[in-house]
Each structure stands twice: as C-alpha cells, then as structure tokens.
Amino acid sequence: MLERLAATEKKYKELQEELMRPEVLNNVQKTRELSIELAALEEVVMAYRAYQKTLQSIEDTKEMLKDDELKEMAKEELTNLEETKHQQEQQLEVLLIPKDPNDTKNVIVEIRGAAGGDEANIFAGDLFRMYTRYAERQNFKVEVISAEEGVAGGFSQIEFMVKGTGAYSKLKYESGSHRVQRVPVTESNGRLQTSTATVLVMPEAEDVNIEIDPKDLRIDIYRSSGCGGQGVNTTDSAVRITHLPTNTVVTCQNERSQIQNKEQAMKVLKARLYEAELRRQEEELGNKRRSKIGTGDRAEKIRTYNYPQNRVTDHRIGFTTNNLDRVMNGQLDEIIEALIMEDQRRKLAGEEQ
C-alpha cells in the first residue's frame, strides 16, 4: 500500500509541475484534462501526507518514553496516535480502490412504468419526484429530455438528465426494477397491490467516449404531443433518431426548437451506445463491473417500497429503513451511503474486480 501511495504522490507532483509549463497553460483543453487528473489524486495525496505526519509523531512520541517525566503523558499520546494511524490506514485502503472513470459524470436516467398498469405509471412519477428532490438536495440540476404521461398520472416513460459533479457516483446504484406495495388510488376496493417501475441510469457519454457516423442515423421530425408549454405543440419540433446498426431509437420533444430536441436526443443516444459498449467489453473480459450492487440489469429487482409499513428495503444488501415517507421526499442519502459502503467492502475483500 505504501508503495502505491508514494507512486501516487509522485504522479501528483509531476502533474503540478506540468500544469505550470507555459505551453500547457496556453492550451485550454490540456489544462482542463490535467486539472481533472490532478483533482482525482488530491484526496489520496492529502490523506497520505496526513498519515506520514502521524507516523512521524509516533516515532517522536516513542522517544519521549525515554524521559521519566514525560513517560506517562507519552503513553497516553501514543495510544491516541496508534488509533489515528489505524483509522487513516482504513481510509487509505478505501481511497486506493480503483475509481470508476464515469463517477464524476452527469447521468441520464430513464424510468418506465412496468407491471401494474396505471399504478405502475403513477409509481414511475413518484420515483421521478424522489430523484428530483434528491438531486436538489445534492445541488444537482435536473433537465427533462422526454416524457410520456400516463393516463391516470405519472409517466409511462420519462428520461431526464441529472447534471452535477459526482452524479453518476451517487445514482449508478439505482438501475433495476423498483417494486411498490400499496393501495392504489385507482383501486376502489382498497386492496393492496404490487406494481413495478424500472430505472436505467447511464453516464453521459462525451465525444471522446463514442463516435457516431451520421450515415448510420435516421432522423424523423414530427409534431410534439402532450404537455410541453405554450408553443411547443404548434410546430414540427419533436425529434426521433434511429441508430440503424443497433436499431436504437430515442426521442425528444420537450424543447421548443427542433435543434434543441435533436441535441438532447443525441445525448441520450450516445449514452445508450456507450452503455452498450461498456457491457460488451465487460462480457469479453469476463469482468463483472456490474456486481450484485448497482449498475445492474433493469430487470433485476433491487428495492421494495412498502407504504402500509412505511418501509423501504434494498434487497441487494439486505438494508431496511422505516422512513419511506422521507425517502420518497428525496432523502436517499442513508440508502445510497449504505450501498457505497458495501460496494467498497466487497472490493476490499476481493469479491469484485
């Protein structure tokens, strides 16, 4: 571990020196790339330097043990320092876990009403509000890309982008099938019903991630439908893009102009193709990045929201909280932190690659 930390600090110093070179400072793109790389190492380096100070303090305190007058105080101080050292070593082990290169990215989220008819669509709307409120608490920005409203409320499908540094690191665990148990407002007999909605979380794909040949695209323009604000439904501004080699279809009709809708639809298309490419690479390498925790298939049942008992259970880690009302109001921190901690534990134990 110490060798890896020393190498990380060396790389950090080299990046700092490179950023000071005039030819780099005059290159905006290069400066941005190096600054991002430097920022990614900073937390590890700062923790390593704090750990080195603790080691030095331990050595200095051991010298104090030789002094009869300072011996008792030194013993107490040494006990505290050893505890600090242990905590810092645990922190460093976590920090040295290889980072997901997508963690800092914005995300595109798709929610679909699945089993349960109207109630599934209503639940999809509830999940959208939950993520929107969570994003607000994290100072992330939410932009709706495309939405198909359900007849009784909610959405049969909604796609939206969450913008903010680290959005993917927080929301990547949300992909999968979410199940709700409650008495639907559409149920006249007051019977408990189980419905599902599926969630897919994709990192925003930058131009460097994936290239799309314009010849592989079929772009259709049509008139927007449904709610969208005054003027949206009066022009042919909605866009449907089909990626012919993969038959991937994306649509966007929420913006006022055809150009804006095309731009948003292309973001979704790139994210879908990037996600498909990640899956293909992992299958070839036999590297199960999608472990039992997070970023799994949208068909995997990951969580149950039980309204009568005000309970939320995440089945992947056996985590339960009796604060469903708070969770649905965007207070997802407890669940997401539990998922992150378990993910780190499994990686440290060598259960995941």
GROMACS .gro file of C-alpha atoms in nm:
model
  353
    1MET     CA    1   0.000   0.000   0.000
    2LEU     CA    2   0.280   0.242   0.089
    3GLU     CA    3   0.446   0.187  -0.249
    4ARG     CA    4   0.121   0.273  -0.429
    5LEU     CA    5   0.075   0.582  -0.214
    6ALA     CA    6   0.430   0.700  -0.281
    7ALA     CA    7   0.378   0.649  -0.655
    8THR     CA    8   0.050   0.843  -0.639
    9GLU     CA    9   0.219   1.135  -0.462
   10LYS     CA   10   0.498   1.135  -0.722
   11LYS     CA   11   0.243   1.148  -1.003
   12TYR     CA   12   0.062   1.431  -0.823
   13LYS     CA   13   0.383   1.639  -0.805
   14GLU     CA   14   0.457   1.571  -1.173
   15LEU     CA   15   0.110   1.693  -1.272
   16GLN     CA   16   0.155   2.008  -1.065
   17GLU     CA   17   0.484   2.081  -1.241
   18GLU     CA   18   0.335   2.010  -1.584
   19LEU     CA   19   0.046   2.247  -1.519
   20MET     CA   20   0.295   2.529  -1.459
   21ARG     CA   21   0.456   2.492  -1.801
   22PRO     CA   22   0.371   2.785  -2.037
   23GLU     CA   23   0.281   2.560  -2.331
   24VAL     CA   24   0.029   2.378  -2.113
   25LEU     CA   25  -0.118   2.697  -1.966
   26ASN     CA   26  -0.179   2.823  -2.320
   27ASN     CA   27  -0.369   2.504  -2.410
   28VAL     CA   28  -0.715   2.524  -2.252
   29GLN     CA   29  -0.806   2.163  -2.329
   30LYS     CA   30  -0.478   2.024  -2.197
   31THR     CA   31  -0.504   2.238  -1.882
   32ARG     CA   32  -0.856   2.109  -1.822
   33GLU     CA   33  -0.753   1.744  -1.867
   34LEU     CA   34  -0.454   1.775  -1.634
   35SER     CA   35  -0.657   1.966  -1.374
   36ILE     CA   36  -0.918   1.690  -1.367
   37GLU     CA   37  -0.644   1.427  -1.331
   38LEU     CA   38  -0.480   1.628  -1.052
   39ALA     CA   39  -0.810   1.673  -0.866
   40ALA     CA   40  -0.871   1.297  -0.883
   41LEU     CA   41  -0.543   1.232  -0.696
   42GLU     CA   42  -0.567   1.515  -0.445
   43GLU     CA   43  -0.776   1.340  -0.179
   44VAL     CA   44  -0.543   1.039  -0.175
   45VAL     CA   45  -0.231   1.254  -0.156
   46MET     CA   46  -0.366   1.473   0.125
   47ALA     CA   47  -0.465   1.164   0.325
   48TYR     CA   48  -0.124   1.006   0.263
   49ARG     CA   49   0.056   1.318   0.384
   50ALA     CA   50  -0.157   1.326   0.699
   51TYR     CA   51  -0.070   0.958   0.753
   52GLN     CA   52   0.303   1.036   0.715
   53LYS     CA   53   0.273   1.307   0.980
   54THR     CA   54   0.109   1.057   1.214
   55LEU     CA   55   0.392   0.807   1.159
   56GLN     CA   56   0.646   1.076   1.237
   57SER     CA   57   0.454   1.177   1.550
   58ILE     CA   58   0.456   0.815   1.666
   59GLU     CA   59   0.834   0.800   1.630
   60ASP     CA   60   0.876   1.129   1.815
   61THR     CA   61   0.647   1.014   2.095
   62LYS     CA   62   0.837   0.689   2.135
   63GLU     CA   63   1.148   0.898   2.203
   64MET     CA   64   0.957   1.076   2.479
   65LEU     CA   65   0.905   0.743   2.654
   66LYS     CA   66   1.272   0.751   2.749
   67ASP     CA   67   1.210   1.060   2.961
   68ASP     CA   68   1.074   0.964   3.307
   69GLU     CA   69   0.890   1.294   3.347
   70LEU     CA   70   0.716   1.267   3.011
   71LYS     CA   71   0.667   0.889   3.011
   72GLU     CA   72   0.302   0.875   3.129
   73MET     CA   73   0.189   1.155   2.900
   74ALA     CA   74   0.374   0.994   2.611
   75LYS     CA   75   0.200   0.659   2.670
   76GLU     CA   76  -0.141   0.823   2.650
   77GLU     CA   77  -0.043   1.020   2.341
   78LEU     CA   78   0.097   0.707   2.177
   79THR     CA   79  -0.231   0.522   2.230
   80ASN     CA   80  -0.421   0.804   2.059
   81LEU     CA   81  -0.174   0.819   1.772
   82GLU     CA   82  -0.194   0.442   1.712
   83GLU     CA   83  -0.573   0.470   1.689
   84THR     CA   84  -0.540   0.760   1.445
   85LYS     CA   85  -0.293   0.557   1.240
   86HIS     CA   86  -0.537   0.263   1.223
   87GLN     CA   87  -0.822   0.489   1.109
   88GLN     CA   88  -0.603   0.656   0.847
   89GLU     CA   89  -0.491   0.318   0.710
   90GLN     CA   90  -0.853   0.213   0.669
   91GLN     CA   91  -0.930   0.539   0.492
   92LEU     CA   92  -0.633   0.499   0.259
   93GLU     CA   93  -0.736   0.144   0.168
   94VAL     CA   94  -1.075   0.276   0.056
   95LEU     CA   95  -0.920   0.567  -0.133
   96LEU     CA   96  -0.692   0.327  -0.322
   97ILE     CA   97  -0.987   0.129  -0.460
   98PRO     CA   98  -0.979   0.188  -0.839
   99LYS     CA   99  -1.220   0.466  -0.927
  100ASP     CA  100  -1.496   0.420  -1.182
  101PRO     CA  101  -1.394   0.663  -1.460
  102ASN     CA  102  -1.760   0.755  -1.503
  103ASP     CA  103  -1.815   0.855  -1.139
  104THR     CA  104  -1.771   1.228  -1.195
  105LYS     CA  105  -2.007   1.243  -1.492
  106ASN     CA  106  -2.362   1.367  -1.538
  107VAL     CA  107  -2.620   1.093  -1.579
  108ILE     CA  108  -2.918   1.023  -1.799
  109VAL     CA  109  -3.197   0.842  -1.616
  110GLU     CA  110  -3.486   0.658  -1.776
  111ILE     CA  111  -3.786   0.547  -1.571
  112ARG     CA  112  -4.062   0.328  -1.714
  113GLY     CA  113  -4.388   0.210  -1.568
  114ALA     CA  114  -4.376  -0.171  -1.586
  115ALA     CA  115  -4.611  -0.428  -1.428
  116GLY     CA  116  -4.926  -0.283  -1.276
  117GLY     CA  117  -5.089  -0.069  -1.543
  118ASP     CA  118  -5.188   0.282  -1.434
  119GLU     CA  119  -5.047   0.230  -1.085
  120ALA     CA  120  -4.705   0.143  -1.233
  121ASN     CA  121  -4.706   0.471  -1.425
  122ILE     CA  122  -4.808   0.664  -1.114
  123PHE     CA  123  -4.523   0.498  -0.924
  124ALA     CA  124  -4.283   0.593  -1.206
  125GLY     CA  125  -4.392   0.952  -1.145
  126ASP     CA  126  -4.328   0.912  -0.773
  127LEU     CA  127  -3.976   0.785  -0.843
  128PHE     CA  128  -3.911   1.080  -1.074
  129ARG     CA  129  -4.013   1.322  -0.798
  130MET     CA  130  -3.797   1.129  -0.549
  131TYR     CA  131  -3.487   1.161  -0.769
  132THR     CA  132  -3.564   1.524  -0.849
  133ARG     CA  133  -3.581   1.612  -0.480
  134TYR     CA  134  -3.266   1.411  -0.408
  135ALA     CA  135  -3.088   1.599  -0.688
  136GLU     CA  136  -3.196   1.931  -0.536
  137ARG     CA  137  -3.052   1.825  -0.200
  138GLN     CA  138  -2.722   1.744  -0.373
  139ASN     CA  139  -2.723   2.076  -0.565
  140PHE     CA  140  -2.758   1.884  -0.892
  141LYS     CA  141  -2.965   2.016  -1.181
  142VAL     CA  142  -3.243   1.811  -1.346
  143GLU     CA  143  -3.344   1.855  -1.710
  144VAL     CA  144  -3.631   1.654  -1.859
  145ILE     CA  145  -3.543   1.519  -2.204
  146SER     CA  146  -3.856   1.326  -2.297
  147ALA     CA  147  -4.176   1.229  -2.116
  148GLU     CA  148  -4.484   1.022  -2.196
  149GLU     CA  149  -4.752   1.093  -1.937
  150GLY     CA  150  -4.972   0.815  -1.802
  151VAL     CA  151  -5.349   0.834  -1.844
  152ALA     CA  152  -5.411   0.829  -1.467
  153GLY     CA  153  -5.100   1.029  -1.380
  154GLY     CA  154  -4.727   0.972  -1.359
  155PHE     CA  155  -4.536   0.857  -1.664
  156SER     CA  156  -4.531   0.551  -1.883
  157GLN     CA  157  -4.177   0.665  -1.961
  158ILE     CA  158  -3.961   0.964  -1.870
  159GLU     CA  159  -3.600   1.042  -1.950
  160PHE     CA  160  -3.408   1.316  -1.775
  161MET     CA  161  -3.053   1.432  -1.719
  162VAL     CA  162  -2.902   1.496  -1.377
  163LYS     CA  163  -2.613   1.742  -1.401
  164GLY     CA  164  -2.352   1.779  -1.130
  165THR     CA  165  -2.004   1.655  -1.043
  166GLY     CA  166  -2.035   1.305  -0.900
  167ALA     CA  167  -2.393   1.248  -1.014
  168TYR     CA  168  -2.310   0.905  -1.153
  169SER     CA  169  -2.119   0.802  -0.839
  170LYS     CA  170  -2.439   0.854  -0.638
  171LEU     CA  171  -2.710   0.738  -0.877
  172LYS     CA  172  -2.541   0.443  -1.051
  173TYR     CA  173  -2.682   0.207  -0.787
  174GLU     CA  174  -3.041   0.289  -0.889
  175SER     CA  175  -3.059   0.083  -1.209
  176GLY     CA  176  -3.303  -0.206  -1.179
  177SER     CA  177  -3.663  -0.292  -1.100
  178HIS     CA  178  -3.830  -0.096  -0.818
  179ARG     CA  179  -4.139  -0.252  -0.658
  180VAL     CA  180  -4.416  -0.067  -0.473
  181GLN     CA  181  -4.673  -0.222  -0.238
  182ARG     CA  182  -4.971  -0.002  -0.155
  183VAL     CA  183  -5.343   0.053  -0.208
  184PRO     CA  184  -5.361   0.239  -0.539
  185VAL     CA  185  -5.576   0.550  -0.576
  186THR     CA  186  -5.719   0.369  -0.880
  187GLU     CA  187  -5.836   0.074  -0.663
  188SER     CA  188  -6.194   0.119  -0.545
  189ASN     CA  189  -6.193  -0.192  -0.321
  190GLY     CA  190  -5.897  -0.079  -0.111
  191ARG     CA  191  -5.688  -0.385  -0.191
  192LEU     CA  192  -5.310  -0.389  -0.159
  193GLN     CA  193  -5.140  -0.407  -0.496
  194THR     CA  194  -4.783  -0.468  -0.607
  195SER     CA  195  -4.658  -0.274  -0.908
  196THR     CA  196  -4.317  -0.212  -1.059
  197ALA     CA  197  -4.125   0.054  -1.243
  198THR     CA  198  -3.782   0.010  -1.399
  199VAL     CA  199  -3.493   0.253  -1.375
  200LEU     CA  200  -3.191   0.276  -1.604
  201VAL     CA  201  -2.901   0.507  -1.511
  202MET     CA  202  -2.643   0.584  -1.780
  203PRO     CA  203  -2.333   0.805  -1.762
  204GLU     CA  204  -2.341   1.093  -2.007
  205ALA     CA  205  -2.118   0.995  -2.299
  206GLU     CA  206  -1.869   1.258  -2.405
  207ASP     CA  207  -1.747   1.286  -2.763
  208VAL     CA  208  -1.425   1.106  -2.670
  209ASN     CA  209  -1.621   0.803  -2.548
  210ILE     CA  210  -1.805   0.712  -2.863
  211GLU     CA  211  -1.826   0.827  -3.223
  212ILE     CA  212  -2.142   0.810  -3.432
  213ASP     CA  213  -2.135   0.813  -3.812
  214PRO     CA  214  -2.412   1.046  -3.939
  215LYS     CA  215  -2.474   0.793  -4.218
  216ASP     CA  216  -2.591   0.547  -3.951
  217LEU     CA  217  -2.871   0.775  -3.835
  218ARG     CA  218  -3.229   0.820  -3.949
  219ILE     CA  219  -3.379   1.140  -3.813
  220ASP     CA  220  -3.756   1.194  -3.817
  221ILE     CA  221  -3.922   1.525  -3.732
  222TYR     CA  222  -4.282   1.537  -3.609
  223ARG     CA  223  -4.522   1.749  -3.407
  224SER     CA  224  -4.492   1.732  -3.030
  225SER     CA  225  -4.780   1.590  -2.830
  226GLY     CA  226  -4.887   1.617  -2.467
  227CYS     CA  227  -4.787   1.882  -2.219
  228GLY     CA  228  -4.488   2.091  -2.302
  229GLY     CA  229  -4.569   2.455  -2.259
  230GLN     CA  230  -4.721   2.715  -2.483
  231GLY     CA  231  -4.599   2.694  -2.841
  232VAL     CA  232  -4.440   2.350  -2.816
  233ASN     CA  233  -4.727   2.169  -2.983
  234THR     CA  234  -4.773   2.414  -3.272
  235THR     CA  235  -4.458   2.332  -3.471
  236ASP     CA  236  -4.283   2.023  -3.603
  237SER     CA  237  -4.009   2.033  -3.339
  238ALA     CA  238  -4.010   1.681  -3.192
  239VAL     CA  239  -3.718   1.460  -3.299
  240ARG     CA  240  -3.686   1.084  -3.329
  241ILE     CA  241  -3.340   0.945  -3.401
  242THR     CA  242  -3.283   0.584  -3.504
  243HIS     CA  243  -2.932   0.436  -3.492
  244LEU     CA  244  -2.964   0.190  -3.779
  245PRO     CA  245  -2.681  -0.056  -3.693
  246THR     CA  246  -2.824  -0.123  -3.346
  247ASN     CA  247  -3.188  -0.022  -3.409
  248THR     CA  248  -3.165   0.205  -3.103
  249VAL     CA  249  -3.443   0.465  -3.103
  250VAL     CA  250  -3.450   0.784  -2.896
  251THR     CA  251  -3.696   1.074  -2.899
  252CYS     CA  252  -3.709   1.424  -2.757
  253GLN     CA  253  -3.996   1.671  -2.772
  254ASN     CA  254  -3.962   1.878  -2.456
  255GLU     CA  255  -3.763   2.167  -2.601
  256ARG     CA  256  -3.916   2.443  -2.812
  257SER     CA  257  -3.687   2.409  -3.110
  258GLN     CA  258  -3.600   2.121  -3.338
  259ILE     CA  259  -3.229   2.195  -3.292
  260GLN     CA  260  -3.253   2.173  -2.913
  261ASN     CA  261  -3.452   1.850  -2.929
  262LYS     CA  262  -3.201   1.697  -3.170
  263GLU     CA  263  -2.915   1.794  -2.939
  264GLN     CA  264  -3.083   1.635  -2.637
  265ALA     CA  265  -3.176   1.321  -2.832
  266MET     CA  266  -2.815   1.281  -2.945
  267LYS     CA  267  -2.700   1.296  -2.580
  268VAL     CA  268  -2.937   1.012  -2.496
  269LEU     CA  269  -2.832   0.809  -2.800
  270LYS     CA  270  -2.462   0.846  -2.714
  271ALA     CA  271  -2.530   0.742  -2.355
  272ARG     CA  272  -2.721   0.431  -2.471
  273LEU     CA  273  -2.449   0.326  -2.716
  274TYR     CA  274  -2.178   0.396  -2.458
  275GLU     CA  275  -2.359   0.185  -2.200
  276ALA     CA  276  -2.400  -0.099  -2.454
  277GLU     CA  277  -2.027  -0.079  -2.537
  278LEU     CA  278  -1.934  -0.099  -2.168
  279ARG     CA  279  -2.148  -0.412  -2.130
  280ARG     CA  280  -1.989  -0.570  -2.439
  281GLN     CA  281  -1.635  -0.502  -2.317
  282GLU     CA  282  -1.710  -0.644  -1.974
  283GLU     CA  283  -1.856  -0.962  -2.121
  284GLU     CA  284  -1.545  -1.010  -2.336
  285LEU     CA  285  -1.310  -0.955  -2.044
  286GLY     CA  286  -1.521  -1.152  -1.802
  287ASN     CA  287  -1.504  -0.851  -1.569
  288LYS     CA  288  -1.827  -0.820  -1.375
  289ARG     CA  289  -1.828  -0.448  -1.311
  290ARG     CA  290  -2.199  -0.483  -1.252
  291SER     CA  291  -2.187  -0.672  -0.927
  292LYS     CA  292  -2.484  -0.757  -0.711
  293ILE     CA  293  -2.469  -0.394  -0.603
  294GLY     CA  294  -2.562  -0.134  -0.856
  295THR     CA  295  -2.545  -0.070  -1.228
  296GLY     CA  296  -2.723  -0.397  -1.295
  297ASP     CA  297  -2.980  -0.504  -1.548
  298ARG     CA  298  -3.304  -0.310  -1.534
  299ALA     CA  299  -3.495  -0.637  -1.485
  300GLU     CA  300  -3.317  -0.711  -1.156
  301LYS     CA  301  -3.541  -0.650  -0.853
  302ILE     CA  302  -3.342  -0.416  -0.634
  303ARG     CA  303  -3.580  -0.240  -0.396
  304THR     CA  304  -3.930  -0.259  -0.243
  305TYR     CA  305  -4.130   0.040  -0.119
  306ASN     CA  306  -4.397  -0.081   0.127
  307TYR     CA  307  -4.640   0.201   0.204
  308PRO     CA  308  -4.859   0.034   0.473
  309GLN     CA  309  -4.547  -0.029   0.685
  310ASN     CA  310  -4.364   0.290   0.579
  311ARG     CA  311  -4.072   0.062   0.489
  312VAL     CA  312  -3.807   0.060   0.215
  313THR     CA  313  -3.590  -0.250   0.162
  314ASP     CA  314  -3.290  -0.275  -0.068
  315HIS     CA  315  -3.266  -0.646  -0.150
  316ARG     CA  316  -2.907  -0.641  -0.275
  317ILE     CA  317  -2.760  -0.561   0.066
  318GLY     CA  318  -3.049  -0.651   0.297
  319PHE     CA  319  -3.086  -0.288   0.404
  320THR     CA  320  -3.419  -0.172   0.552
  321THR     CA  321  -3.535   0.166   0.676
  322ASN     CA  322  -3.875   0.260   0.816
  323ASN     CA  323  -3.862   0.608   0.670
  324LEU     CA  324  -4.036   0.556   0.337
  325ASP     CA  325  -4.203   0.898   0.359
  326ARG     CA  326  -3.864   1.067   0.390
  327VAL     CA  327  -3.711   0.853   0.116
  328MET     CA  328  -3.989   0.945  -0.127
  329ASN     CA  329  -3.921   1.307  -0.041
  330GLY     CA  330  -3.567   1.271  -0.171
  331GLN     CA  331  -3.383   1.170   0.146
  332LEU     CA  332  -3.195   0.885  -0.020
  333ASP     CA  333  -2.861   0.953   0.148
  334GLU     CA  334  -2.890   0.672   0.403
  335ILE     CA  335  -2.963   0.409   0.137
  336ILE     CA  336  -2.703   0.532  -0.111
  337GLU     CA  337  -2.432   0.557   0.155
  338ALA     CA  338  -2.510   0.200   0.268
  339LEU     CA  339  -2.474   0.081  -0.093
  340ILE     CA  340  -2.143   0.267  -0.137
  341MET     CA  341  -2.004   0.124   0.189
  342GLU     CA  342  -2.100  -0.233   0.096
  343ASP     CA  343  -1.960  -0.188  -0.253
  344GLN     CA  344  -1.629  -0.073  -0.101
  345ARG     CA  345  -1.629  -0.359   0.150
  346ARG     CA  346  -1.668  -0.619  -0.125
  347LYS     CA  347  -1.394  -0.463  -0.335
  348LEU     CA  348  -1.156  -0.456  -0.038
  349ALA     CA  349  -1.240  -0.820   0.032
  350GLY     CA  350  -1.162  -0.907  -0.332
  351GLU     CA  351  -1.519  -1.014  -0.406
  352GLU     CA  352  -1.535  -0.781  -0.707
  353GLN     CA  353  -1.293  -0.674  -0.974
   0.00000   0.00000   0.00000
